[in-house]
GROMACS .gro file of C-alpha atoms in nm:
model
   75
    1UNK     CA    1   1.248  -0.132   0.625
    2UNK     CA    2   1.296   0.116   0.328
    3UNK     CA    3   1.100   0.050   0.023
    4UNK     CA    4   1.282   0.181  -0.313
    5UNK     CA    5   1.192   0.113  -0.701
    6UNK     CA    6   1.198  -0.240  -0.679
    7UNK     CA    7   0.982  -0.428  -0.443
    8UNK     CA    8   1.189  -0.705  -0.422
    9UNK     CA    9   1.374  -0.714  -0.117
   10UNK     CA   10   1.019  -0.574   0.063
   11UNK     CA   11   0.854  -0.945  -0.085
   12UNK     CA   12   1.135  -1.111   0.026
   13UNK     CA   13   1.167  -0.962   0.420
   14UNK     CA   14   0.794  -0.987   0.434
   15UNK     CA   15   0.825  -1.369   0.334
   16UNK     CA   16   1.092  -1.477   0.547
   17UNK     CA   17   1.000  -1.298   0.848
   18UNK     CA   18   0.626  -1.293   0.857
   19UNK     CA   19   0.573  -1.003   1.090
   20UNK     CA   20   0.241  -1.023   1.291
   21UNK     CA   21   0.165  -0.684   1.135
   22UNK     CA   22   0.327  -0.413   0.963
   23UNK     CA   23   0.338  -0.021   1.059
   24UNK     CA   24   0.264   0.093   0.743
   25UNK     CA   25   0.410   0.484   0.710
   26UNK     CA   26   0.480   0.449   0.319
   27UNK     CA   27   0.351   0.735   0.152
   28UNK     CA   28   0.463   0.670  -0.224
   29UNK     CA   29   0.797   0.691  -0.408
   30UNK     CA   30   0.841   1.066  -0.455
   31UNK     CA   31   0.836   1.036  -0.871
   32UNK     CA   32   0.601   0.760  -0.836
   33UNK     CA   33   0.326   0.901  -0.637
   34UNK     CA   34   0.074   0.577  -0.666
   35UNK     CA   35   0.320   0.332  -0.576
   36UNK     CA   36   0.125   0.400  -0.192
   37UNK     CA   37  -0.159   0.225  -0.296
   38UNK     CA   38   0.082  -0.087  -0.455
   39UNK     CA   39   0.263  -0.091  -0.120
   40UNK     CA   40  -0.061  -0.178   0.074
   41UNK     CA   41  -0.218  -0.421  -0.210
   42UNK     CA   42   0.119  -0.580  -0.168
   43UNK     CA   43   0.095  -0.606   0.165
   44UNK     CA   44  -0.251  -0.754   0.152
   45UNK     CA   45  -0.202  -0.962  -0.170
   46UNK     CA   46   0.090  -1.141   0.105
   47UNK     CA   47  -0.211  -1.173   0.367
   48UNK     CA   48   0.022  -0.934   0.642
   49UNK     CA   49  -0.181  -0.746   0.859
   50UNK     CA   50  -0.132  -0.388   0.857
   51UNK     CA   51  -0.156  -0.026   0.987
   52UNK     CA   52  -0.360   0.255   0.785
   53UNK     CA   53  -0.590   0.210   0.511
   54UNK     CA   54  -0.669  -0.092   0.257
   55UNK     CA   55  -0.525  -0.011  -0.120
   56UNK     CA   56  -0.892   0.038  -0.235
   57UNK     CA   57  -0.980   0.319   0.020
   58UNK     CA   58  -0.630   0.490  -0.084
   59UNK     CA   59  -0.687   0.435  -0.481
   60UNK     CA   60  -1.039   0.596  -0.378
   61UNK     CA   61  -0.902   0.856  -0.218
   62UNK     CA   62  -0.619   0.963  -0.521
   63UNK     CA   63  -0.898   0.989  -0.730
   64UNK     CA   64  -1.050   1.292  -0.685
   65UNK     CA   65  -1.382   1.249  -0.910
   66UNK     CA   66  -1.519   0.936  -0.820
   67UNK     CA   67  -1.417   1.053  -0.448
   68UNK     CA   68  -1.670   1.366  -0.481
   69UNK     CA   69  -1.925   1.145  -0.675
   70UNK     CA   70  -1.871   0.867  -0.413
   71UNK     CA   71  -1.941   1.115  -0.087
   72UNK     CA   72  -2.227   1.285  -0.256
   73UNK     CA   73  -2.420   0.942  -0.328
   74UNK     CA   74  -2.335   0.866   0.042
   75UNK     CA   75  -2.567   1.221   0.092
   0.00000   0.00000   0.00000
């Protein structure tokens, strides 16, 4: 299933079919680059299990700073 600019028909596929999970390959909407991290807080905001990482690990990761300051607490 494609994802474009509106989420709409992804909500609607996802509620009418309830997969058992979801392969989740979406990497972001090329001039929307954080839309990857609303794709999988969608996902887990509709309770479908799913492939890769959760939206706060990927909003971690985009964030470059608290990344650096994250891993260097961690030692």
């Amino acid at each position: 299933l494609g994802v474009d600019y509106d989420p709409q028909p992804l909500i609607n596929f996802l509620r009418s079919k309830r997969p058992d999970a979801v392969f989740n390959l979406f990497e972001g909407i090329a001039t929307q680059t954080g839309t990857e991290v609303s794709a999988a807080a969608l996902l887990e905001w509709l309770n479908v299990p799913f492939t890769g990482c959760p939206s706060a690990c990927l909003a971690l990761g985009r964030d470059k700073a608290r990344t650096k300051y994250s891993l260097a607490a961690a030692g």
